[in-house]
Short mmCIF file of C-alpha atoms in Angstrom, two decimals:
data_model
loop_
_atom_site.label_atom_id
_atom_site.label_comp_id
_atom_site.label_asym_id
_atom_site.label_seq_id
_atom_site.Cartn_x
_atom_site.Cartn_y
_atom_site.Cartn_z
CA UNK A 13 176.16 150.50 68.91
CA UNK A 14 179.86 150.53 68.21
CA UNK A 15 182.77 148.40 69.24
CA UNK A 16 185.35 150.08 71.40
CA UNK A 17 188.43 150.93 69.37
CA UNK A 18 190.28 147.68 69.53
CA UNK A 19 193.67 148.45 70.96
CA UNK A 20 194.74 145.85 73.52
CA UNK A 21 193.81 146.82 77.04
CA UNK A 22 190.78 148.95 76.09
CA UNK A 23 188.25 149.02 78.87
CA UNK A 24 184.83 150.38 79.64
CA UNK A 25 185.08 153.99 80.79
CA UNK A 26 182.97 153.24 83.89
CA UNK A 27 183.89 149.74 85.03
CA UNK A 28 186.86 147.38 84.62
CA UNK A 29 185.54 145.21 81.79
CA UNK A 30 187.87 145.07 78.82
CA UNK A 31 187.05 144.99 75.13
CA UNK A 32 188.00 141.32 75.00
CA UNK A 33 185.19 140.32 77.38
CA UNK A 34 182.75 137.98 75.56
CA UNK A 35 179.76 139.61 73.83
CA UNK A 36 180.54 143.06 75.23
CA UNK A 37 179.72 146.18 73.21
CA UNK A 38 180.33 149.87 73.91
CA UNK A 39 178.47 153.08 73.16
CA UNK A 40 180.02 156.24 71.77
CA UNK A 41 181.16 157.25 75.26
CA UNK A 42 183.01 153.98 75.78
CA UNK A 43 180.41 152.72 78.27
CA UNK A 44 179.92 148.96 78.10
CA UNK A 45 176.67 147.06 77.62
CA UNK A 46 176.86 145.75 81.21
CA UNK A 47 176.97 149.28 82.65
CA UNK A 48 174.09 150.31 80.38
CA UNK A 49 172.11 147.37 81.75
CA UNK A 50 171.78 145.86 78.29
CA UNK A 51 173.17 142.58 79.50
CA UNK A 52 172.08 140.67 82.53
CA UNK A 53 174.37 141.40 85.42
CA UNK A 54 174.43 139.76 88.79
CA UNK A 55 173.26 142.72 90.86
CA UNK A 56 169.67 141.57 90.91
CA UNK A 57 168.22 143.29 93.96
CA UNK A 58 165.14 141.07 94.02
CA UNK A 59 167.33 137.95 94.11
CA UNK A 60 169.20 139.34 97.09
CA UNK A 61 165.93 140.17 98.84
CA UNK A 62 164.61 136.68 98.13
CA UNK A 63 167.83 135.15 99.47
CA UNK A 64 167.49 137.14 102.69
CA UNK A 65 164.02 135.70 103.23
CA UNK A 66 165.27 132.19 102.47
CA UNK A 67 168.07 132.62 105.01
CA UNK A 68 165.53 133.49 107.70
CA UNK A 69 163.63 130.29 107.00
CA UNK A 70 166.62 128.02 106.48
CA UNK A 71 168.53 129.18 109.54
CA UNK A 72 165.54 128.73 111.83
CA UNK A 73 166.20 124.99 111.85
CA UNK A 74 169.36 123.97 113.63
CA UNK A 75 171.38 120.78 113.45
CA UNK A 76 173.89 118.93 115.58
CA UNK A 77 176.82 118.78 115.80
CA UNK A 78 177.08 121.44 113.06
CA UNK A 79 174.62 123.69 111.25
CA UNK A 80 177.14 124.44 108.56
CA UNK A 81 180.39 123.52 106.89
CA UNK A 82 182.31 126.71 106.10
CA UNK A 83 184.68 126.63 103.13
CA UNK A 84 187.47 128.70 104.64
CA UNK A 85 190.30 129.69 102.29
CA UNK A 86 191.87 131.97 104.86
CA UNK A 87 191.15 134.97 102.62
CA UNK A 88 189.43 138.08 103.87
CA UNK A 89 186.03 137.16 102.38
CA UNK A 90 185.77 133.69 103.86
CA UNK A 91 187.15 134.97 107.18
CA UNK A 92 184.42 137.61 107.28
CA UNK A 93 181.76 135.12 106.18
CA UNK A 94 182.81 132.86 109.05
CA UNK A 95 182.43 135.80 111.41
CA UNK A 96 178.95 136.53 110.02
CA UNK A 97 177.92 132.89 110.39
CA UNK A 98 179.04 132.70 114.00
CA UNK A 99 178.31 136.18 115.35
CA UNK A 100 175.41 137.49 113.22
CA UNK A 101 173.54 134.26 112.56
CA UNK A 102 174.64 132.19 115.56
CA UNK A 103 175.43 129.10 113.53
CA UNK A 104 177.46 126.17 114.82
CA UNK A 105 180.13 125.95 112.15
CA UNK A 106 182.82 123.47 111.18
CA UNK A 107 185.48 125.46 109.32
CA UNK A 108 187.09 123.52 106.47
CA UNK A 109 190.17 124.41 104.44
CA UNK A 110 191.48 122.59 101.42
CA UNK A 111 195.23 123.16 101.39
CA UNK A 112 196.25 123.09 97.72
CA UNK A 113 199.94 123.48 98.52
CA UNK A 114 199.97 127.10 97.37
CA UNK A 115 198.31 128.73 100.37
CA UNK A 116 200.26 131.77 101.55
CA UNK A 117 201.97 131.11 104.91
CA UNK A 118 200.28 134.26 106.23
CA UNK A 119 196.90 132.87 105.14
CA UNK A 120 197.59 129.67 107.08
CA UNK A 121 198.28 131.74 110.18
CA UNK A 122 195.13 133.79 109.49
CA UNK A 123 193.03 130.64 109.44
CA UNK A 124 194.37 129.58 112.83
CA UNK A 125 193.93 133.02 114.38
CA UNK A 126 190.41 133.57 113.06
CA UNK A 127 189.00 130.15 113.99
CA UNK A 128 190.60 130.43 117.42
CA UNK A 129 189.18 133.91 117.98
CA UNK A 130 185.71 132.79 116.88
CA UNK A 131 186.01 129.51 118.78
CA UNK A 132 185.02 127.18 115.97
CA UNK A 133 186.21 123.69 115.09
CA UNK A 134 188.43 123.46 112.03
CA UNK A 135 189.86 120.82 109.76
CA UNK A 136 192.30 121.02 106.87
CA UNK A 137 192.38 118.51 104.01
CA UNK A 138 195.33 118.42 101.66
CA UNK A 139 194.86 116.46 98.44
CA UNK A 140 197.80 114.68 96.89
CA UNK A 141 200.24 117.28 95.62
CA UNK A 142 201.02 115.11 92.58
CA UNK A 143 197.33 114.92 91.68
CA UNK A 144 196.67 118.61 92.27
CA UNK A 145 199.57 119.73 90.09
CA UNK A 146 198.37 117.50 87.26
CA UNK A 147 194.92 119.10 87.52
CA UNK A 148 196.30 122.65 87.39
CA UNK A 149 198.55 121.78 84.47
CA UNK A 150 195.55 120.35 82.60
CA UNK A 151 193.52 123.52 83.24
CA UNK A 152 196.35 125.64 81.89
CA UNK A 153 197.04 123.61 78.79
CA UNK A 154 193.69 122.15 77.73
CA UNK A 155 190.20 123.53 77.00
CA UNK A 156 188.32 121.92 79.89
CA UNK A 157 185.53 124.36 80.73
CA UNK A 158 182.74 126.26 79.02
CA UNK A 159 183.05 129.87 77.98
CA UNK A 160 180.18 130.77 80.33
CA UNK A 161 182.14 129.51 83.30
CA UNK A 162 185.38 131.22 82.28
CA UNK A 163 183.75 134.65 82.14
CA UNK A 164 183.84 134.87 85.91
CA UNK A 165 186.69 132.59 86.96
CA UNK A 166 189.96 131.18 85.67
CA UNK A 167 190.10 127.52 84.73
CA UNK A 168 192.62 126.77 87.48
CA UNK A 169 190.48 128.42 90.17
CA UNK A 170 187.39 126.67 88.85
CA UNK A 171 189.03 123.25 89.10
CA UNK A 172 190.21 124.08 92.63
CA UNK A 173 186.86 125.39 93.81
CA UNK A 174 185.04 122.40 92.32
CA UNK A 175 187.31 120.22 94.41
CA UNK A 176 186.60 122.31 97.51
CA UNK A 177 182.86 122.11 96.84
CA UNK A 178 182.97 118.33 96.46
CA UNK A 179 184.98 117.89 99.64
CA UNK A 180 182.64 120.23 101.51
CA UNK A 181 179.61 118.30 100.30
CA UNK A 182 181.12 114.99 101.46
CA UNK A 183 181.85 116.58 104.82
CA UNK A 184 178.34 118.02 105.10
CA UNK A 185 176.78 114.65 104.29
CA UNK A 186 179.06 112.87 106.73
CA UNK A 187 178.34 115.35 109.55
CA UNK A 188 174.66 115.82 108.73
CA UNK A 189 175.15 119.58 108.27
CA UNK A 190 172.29 121.15 106.30
CA UNK A 191 174.32 124.17 105.11
CA UNK A 192 177.54 124.73 103.20
CA UNK A 193 178.87 128.29 103.45
CA UNK A 194 181.36 130.03 101.20
CA UNK A 195 182.67 133.56 100.86
CA UNK A 196 181.73 134.26 97.25
CA UNK A 197 180.58 137.74 96.29
CA UNK A 198 178.17 138.84 93.58
CA UNK A 199 180.11 138.95 90.36
CA UNK A 200 181.86 135.73 91.28
CA UNK A 201 178.50 133.98 91.25
CA UNK A 202 175.12 134.85 89.70
CA UNK A 203 172.57 136.51 92.00
CA UNK A 204 170.29 133.50 91.74
CA UNK A 205 173.05 131.32 93.15
CA UNK A 206 173.30 133.09 96.53
CA UNK A 207 171.38 130.14 97.94
CA UNK A 208 170.86 126.88 96.10
CA UNK A 209 170.31 123.26 96.89
CA UNK A 210 173.48 121.25 96.29
CA UNK A 211 171.88 118.44 94.34
CA UNK A 212 175.04 116.54 93.49
CA UNK A 213 173.61 114.03 91.01
CA UNK A 214 171.95 116.78 89.02
CA UNK A 215 174.99 119.03 88.91
CA UNK A 216 177.31 116.12 88.22
CA UNK A 217 175.60 115.66 84.90
CA UNK A 218 176.26 119.29 84.01
CA UNK A 219 179.93 118.77 84.76
CA UNK A 220 180.23 115.45 82.96
CA UNK A 221 181.94 116.72 79.81
CA UNK A 222 184.54 118.78 81.67
CA UNK A 223 185.18 115.91 84.09
CA UNK A 224 185.59 113.51 81.15
CA UNK A 225 188.19 115.84 79.68
CA UNK A 226 189.94 116.20 83.04
CA UNK A 227 189.93 112.43 83.54
CA UNK A 228 191.44 111.92 80.09
CA UNK A 229 194.25 114.31 80.99
CA UNK A 230 194.85 113.41 84.62
CA UNK A 231 193.63 109.85 85.09
CA UNK A 232 190.88 107.92 86.82
CA UNK A 233 191.80 109.33 90.24
CA UNK A 234 189.70 112.33 89.17
CA UNK A 235 186.68 110.27 90.20
CA UNK A 236 188.04 109.78 93.71
CA UNK A 237 188.45 113.50 94.25
CA UNK A 238 185.60 114.99 92.21
CA UNK A 239 183.05 112.24 92.75
CA UNK A 240 180.80 111.08 95.57
CA UNK A 241 180.17 107.35 95.74
CA UNK A 242 176.73 105.94 94.95
CA UNK A 243 176.74 104.31 98.39
CA UNK A 244 176.85 107.78 99.96
CA UNK A 245 174.43 109.40 97.52
CA UNK A 246 171.89 106.59 97.91
CA UNK A 247 171.65 107.36 101.61
CA UNK A 248 171.02 111.07 101.08
CA UNK A 249 167.57 112.12 102.26
CA UNK A 250 168.10 115.83 101.73
CA UNK A 251 170.96 117.65 100.09
CA UNK A 252 172.48 120.63 101.90
CA UNK A 253 172.03 124.20 100.73
CA UNK A 254 174.98 126.24 99.55
CA UNK A 255 174.74 129.73 101.01
CA UNK A 256 176.91 132.74 100.17
CA UNK A 257 176.23 135.08 103.07
CA UNK A 258 178.58 137.80 101.91
CA UNK A 259 176.29 138.52 98.94
CA UNK A 260 173.67 139.76 101.42
CA UNK A 261 175.96 142.43 102.85
CA UNK A 262 176.54 145.94 101.49
CA UNK A 263 180.12 146.32 102.55
CA UNK A 264 183.36 147.57 101.03
CA UNK A 265 186.58 145.61 100.91
CA UNK A 266 188.24 148.04 103.31
CA UNK A 267 185.41 147.54 105.80
CA UNK A 268 185.75 143.76 105.52
CA UNK A 269 189.50 143.98 106.12
CA UNK A 270 188.96 146.26 109.12
CA UNK A 271 186.53 143.77 110.67
CA UNK A 272 188.61 140.64 110.13
CA UNK A 273 191.76 142.38 111.35
CA UNK A 274 190.03 142.58 114.72
CA UNK A 275 189.93 138.78 114.61
CA UNK A 276 193.69 138.64 114.10
CA UNK A 277 193.67 138.49 110.29
CA UNK A 278 196.67 140.03 108.49
CA UNK A 279 196.94 140.82 104.78
CA UNK A 280 199.45 138.51 103.06
CA UNK A 281 202.13 140.28 101.03
CA UNK A 282 203.06 137.29 98.88
CA UNK A 283 199.90 137.10 96.74
CA UNK A 284 198.52 139.17 93.86
CA UNK A 285 196.08 142.05 94.19
CA UNK A 286 193.00 139.89 93.55
CA UNK A 287 193.74 137.24 96.16
CA UNK A 288 194.26 137.31 99.88
CA UNK A 289 195.25 133.70 100.33
CA UNK A 290 196.50 131.80 97.26
CA UNK A 291 199.84 132.21 95.53
CA UNK A 292 198.71 130.13 92.55
CA UNK A 293 196.21 132.84 91.63
CA UNK A 294 198.96 134.73 89.81
CA UNK A 295 199.60 131.74 87.54
CA UNK A 296 195.91 131.12 86.91
CA UNK A 297 195.30 134.79 86.07
CA UNK A 298 198.31 134.88 83.76
CA UNK A 299 197.11 131.81 81.84
CA UNK A 300 193.58 133.20 81.59
CA UNK A 301 194.63 136.66 80.40
CA UNK A 302 197.04 135.22 77.87
CA UNK A 303 194.37 132.89 76.48
CA UNK A 304 191.28 135.10 76.57
CA UNK A 305 192.56 138.66 76.74
CA UNK A 306 190.77 139.67 79.94
CA UNK A 307 191.39 139.21 83.65
CA UNK A 308 189.07 136.66 85.33
CA UNK A 309 188.31 139.14 88.13
CA UNK A 310 186.96 141.84 85.81
CA UNK A 311 183.33 140.80 86.16
CA UNK A 312 183.44 140.69 89.96
CA UNK A 313 185.34 143.96 90.32
CA UNK A 314 183.06 145.71 87.82
CA UNK A 315 180.07 144.63 89.85
CA UNK A 316 181.63 146.20 92.95
CA UNK A 317 182.27 149.42 91.00
CA UNK A 318 178.63 149.62 89.86
CA UNK A 319 177.47 149.03 93.41
CA UNK A 320 179.67 151.89 94.62
CA UNK A 321 181.70 149.54 96.79
CA UNK A 322 184.96 150.08 94.93
CA UNK A 323 186.34 152.81 92.68
CA UNK A 324 187.41 152.07 89.12
CA UNK A 325 190.98 153.08 89.98
CA UNK A 326 191.04 150.68 92.92
CA UNK A 327 189.79 147.87 90.71
CA UNK A 328 192.34 148.56 88.00
CA UNK A 329 195.10 148.69 90.61
CA UNK A 330 194.08 145.23 91.83
CA UNK A 331 194.11 143.85 88.30
CA UNK A 332 197.51 145.40 87.64
CA UNK A 333 198.96 144.02 90.88
CA UNK A 334 200.28 140.75 89.50
CA UNK A 335 203.70 139.60 90.75
CA UNK A 336 204.70 138.10 87.41
CA UNK A 337 208.21 137.56 88.72
CA UNK A 338 206.68 134.71 90.76
CA UNK A 339 205.67 132.83 87.62
CA UNK A 340 209.04 131.14 87.35
CA UNK A 341 208.80 129.89 90.93
CA UNK A 342 205.22 128.72 90.32
CA UNK A 343 206.14 126.98 87.06
CA UNK A 344 208.96 125.22 88.91
CA UNK A 345 206.65 124.19 91.75
CA UNK A 346 204.08 122.90 89.24
CA UNK A 347 206.90 120.92 87.60
CA UNK A 348 206.09 122.26 84.14
CA UNK A 349 208.19 120.73 81.38
CA UNK A 350 210.06 122.86 78.87
CA UNK A 351 207.34 122.17 76.28
CA UNK A 352 204.61 123.15 78.73
CA UNK A 353 206.43 126.35 79.64
CA UNK A 354 206.84 127.13 76.00
CA UNK A 355 203.15 126.50 75.28
CA UNK A 356 202.23 128.94 78.05
CA UNK A 357 204.74 131.59 77.01
CA UNK A 358 206.79 131.09 80.15
CA UNK A 359 210.57 131.31 80.21
CA UNK A 360 212.72 128.22 80.11
CA UNK A 361 213.72 126.71 83.45
CA UNK A 362 217.27 127.52 82.40
CA UNK A 363 216.49 131.22 81.94
CA UNK A 364 215.02 132.21 85.26
CA UNK A 365 216.43 135.70 84.99
CA UNK A 366 214.00 136.38 82.16
CA UNK A 367 211.00 135.52 84.29
CA UNK A 368 210.54 139.09 85.40
CA UNK A 369 209.89 140.03 81.78
CA UNK A 370 206.87 137.75 81.40
CA UNK A 371 203.77 139.66 80.41
CA UNK A 372 200.33 138.41 79.44
CA UNK A 373 199.91 138.51 75.66
CA UNK A 374 196.65 140.38 75.58
CA UNK B 9 153.20 120.91 70.69
CA UNK B 10 150.26 122.50 72.46
CA UNK B 11 150.03 126.25 72.88
CA UNK B 12 150.67 126.49 76.64
CA UNK B 13 153.85 124.47 76.33
CA UNK B 14 154.93 126.67 73.42
CA UNK B 15 154.22 129.80 75.48
CA UNK B 16 156.27 128.56 78.44
CA UNK B 17 159.07 127.45 76.13
CA UNK B 18 159.18 130.95 74.64
CA UNK B 19 159.49 132.44 78.14
CA UNK B 20 162.31 130.07 78.99
CA UNK B 21 164.03 130.77 75.68
CA UNK B 22 163.76 134.50 76.30
CA UNK B 23 165.38 134.11 79.70
CA UNK B 24 168.20 132.02 78.23
CA UNK B 25 168.83 134.60 75.48
CA UNK B 26 168.87 137.50 77.96
CA UNK B 27 170.96 135.74 80.58
CA UNK B 28 173.53 133.76 78.64
CA UNK B 29 174.33 136.05 75.71
CA UNK B 30 173.09 133.82 72.90
CA UNK B 31 170.72 134.42 70.01
CA UNK B 32 167.60 132.42 69.26
CA UNK B 33 169.41 130.74 66.40
CA UNK B 34 172.11 129.48 68.78
CA UNK B 35 169.68 127.43 70.87
CA UNK B 36 168.52 123.98 69.83
CA UNK B 37 165.26 123.41 71.65
CA UNK B 38 165.42 119.63 71.83
CA UNK B 39 168.97 119.33 73.17
CA UNK B 40 170.47 119.88 76.60
CA UNK B 41 171.57 123.47 77.18
CA UNK B 42 174.58 122.07 78.99
CA UNK B 43 175.55 119.79 76.11
CA UNK B 44 175.25 122.78 73.78
CA UNK B 45 177.69 124.73 75.98
CA UNK B 46 175.13 127.47 76.69
CA UNK B 47 174.89 127.05 80.48
CA UNK B 48 176.99 125.55 83.25
CA UNK B 49 175.92 124.37 86.70
CA UNK B 50 175.31 127.94 87.86
CA UNK B 51 173.16 128.38 84.76
CA UNK B 52 171.04 125.49 85.96
CA UNK B 53 170.62 127.23 89.29
CA UNK B 54 169.56 130.41 87.49
CA UNK B 55 167.06 128.60 85.27
CA UNK B 56 165.58 126.82 88.28
CA UNK B 57 165.21 130.14 90.10
CA UNK B 58 163.50 131.66 87.04
CA UNK B 59 161.04 128.76 86.87
CA UNK B 60 160.22 129.06 90.56
CA UNK B 61 159.94 132.85 90.63
CA UNK B 62 158.40 133.71 87.29
CA UNK B 63 156.45 130.57 86.45
CA UNK B 64 155.41 129.82 90.04
CA UNK B 65 156.50 126.20 89.91
CA UNK B 66 158.33 124.67 92.84
CA UNK B 67 161.25 122.54 91.67
CA UNK B 68 161.80 119.65 94.03
CA UNK B 69 164.94 117.56 94.41
CA UNK B 70 163.30 114.67 92.60
CA UNK B 71 162.44 116.91 89.65
CA UNK B 72 166.06 117.67 88.90
CA UNK B 73 166.62 115.05 86.26
CA UNK B 74 167.64 115.01 82.64
CA UNK B 75 164.08 113.90 81.89
CA UNK B 76 162.70 117.21 83.18
CA UNK B 77 165.61 119.57 82.52
CA UNK B 78 167.33 117.89 79.55
CA UNK B 79 166.19 120.51 76.99
CA UNK B 80 163.98 123.57 76.72
CA UNK B 81 161.24 121.37 75.25
CA UNK B 82 161.41 119.09 78.29
CA UNK B 83 161.54 121.99 80.74
CA UNK B 84 158.45 123.57 79.16
CA UNK B 85 156.53 120.29 79.37
CA UNK B 86 157.66 119.81 82.97
CA UNK B 87 156.52 123.30 83.96
CA UNK B 88 153.12 123.01 82.29
CA UNK B 89 152.62 119.52 83.71
CA UNK B 90 153.40 120.76 87.21
CA UNK B 91 151.15 123.80 86.80
CA UNK B 92 148.32 121.42 85.91
CA UNK B 93 149.13 119.15 88.82
CA UNK B 94 150.03 116.26 86.53
CA UNK B 95 153.52 115.72 88.00
#
């Protein structure tokens, strides 16, 4: 077992994982321990098979007015998951979008077109912009989350998705919906998490330390957004299941895009190569790469490569497609101070012309 | 600690080592895996799935407490207790 020669940017010769990825090792051919199946990866076929059986059982029972709350970012994956829920599984779905203030205008239009084409109800919730910016700043500047979590997602995206999950749970409990759907793929989540019971009290404990740190940085309003009141939880008879239907499909990204385009979906041109809805992704990726030396999408994209659903070149092109010139605009929108910009290696607000030269350190 | 609990604990420890890239020496058996920074909430989901699939124990909502899942020692006792119908 040898370590890959350590020049910055070294990657596995088969997948997209870089030498900086935690615990990774390489053989003499430059093949990583994930590709050699020496480390547990998320492509557990038996877990997928088990999830398919669970879906059959779970979806046999229907609820009113909604079977499911669908976390709809407006991206291609959640758009396709919504289509699967409605057309393949026949679920009555309430589509839900959390507008974080950085949603691409094209993604907003996509949400409207797709829900209208599929004929589902939809609501958008927009948390306080002041609060949300403080959260993202805290994720960029402070160590809030565990290393395990940050192997598959950036800190900023994790904070955002936790907020989405909490809002979706509140909505599901309010509406009596037994399912919460999301468009995650294997690689973004472990195979055993394709379907799981959203037991809030239990998971809340696992998030306590990170929430304490976030509260210390942002303030007590964290509890309003990331918490569910005891009055609500005490009335819960059965927690909903979180289901990630896309993990059950063997489908390429191009095929997904082709299907959702028939629903009126259009690819945004103002986001990076790893996102199809959120402009803030560029900032979150930049912060993650600079801090840890690898892109937060490497695990997911490498999984797709191993499954034959994406080529290595396509994956590397997505990772390289980062509109770093947008970082200045994003830093301005996040209202980063000069000290905060400096801490993140971003140009001064007075030197916007240098923004195009920003590169991740690693 | 009785032998069956030790056996189950070894199985759980093996799963944790394989799944979360830690060594045996990294894991304190009497402390929460979350508090030790070894697993996150998805890790809990994975451990629960392992217990249900490999150890044939159904984990109910009411089981998901720090008392049952607060450490590998507690998880092993919970699993053996449930297998014996004590819980």
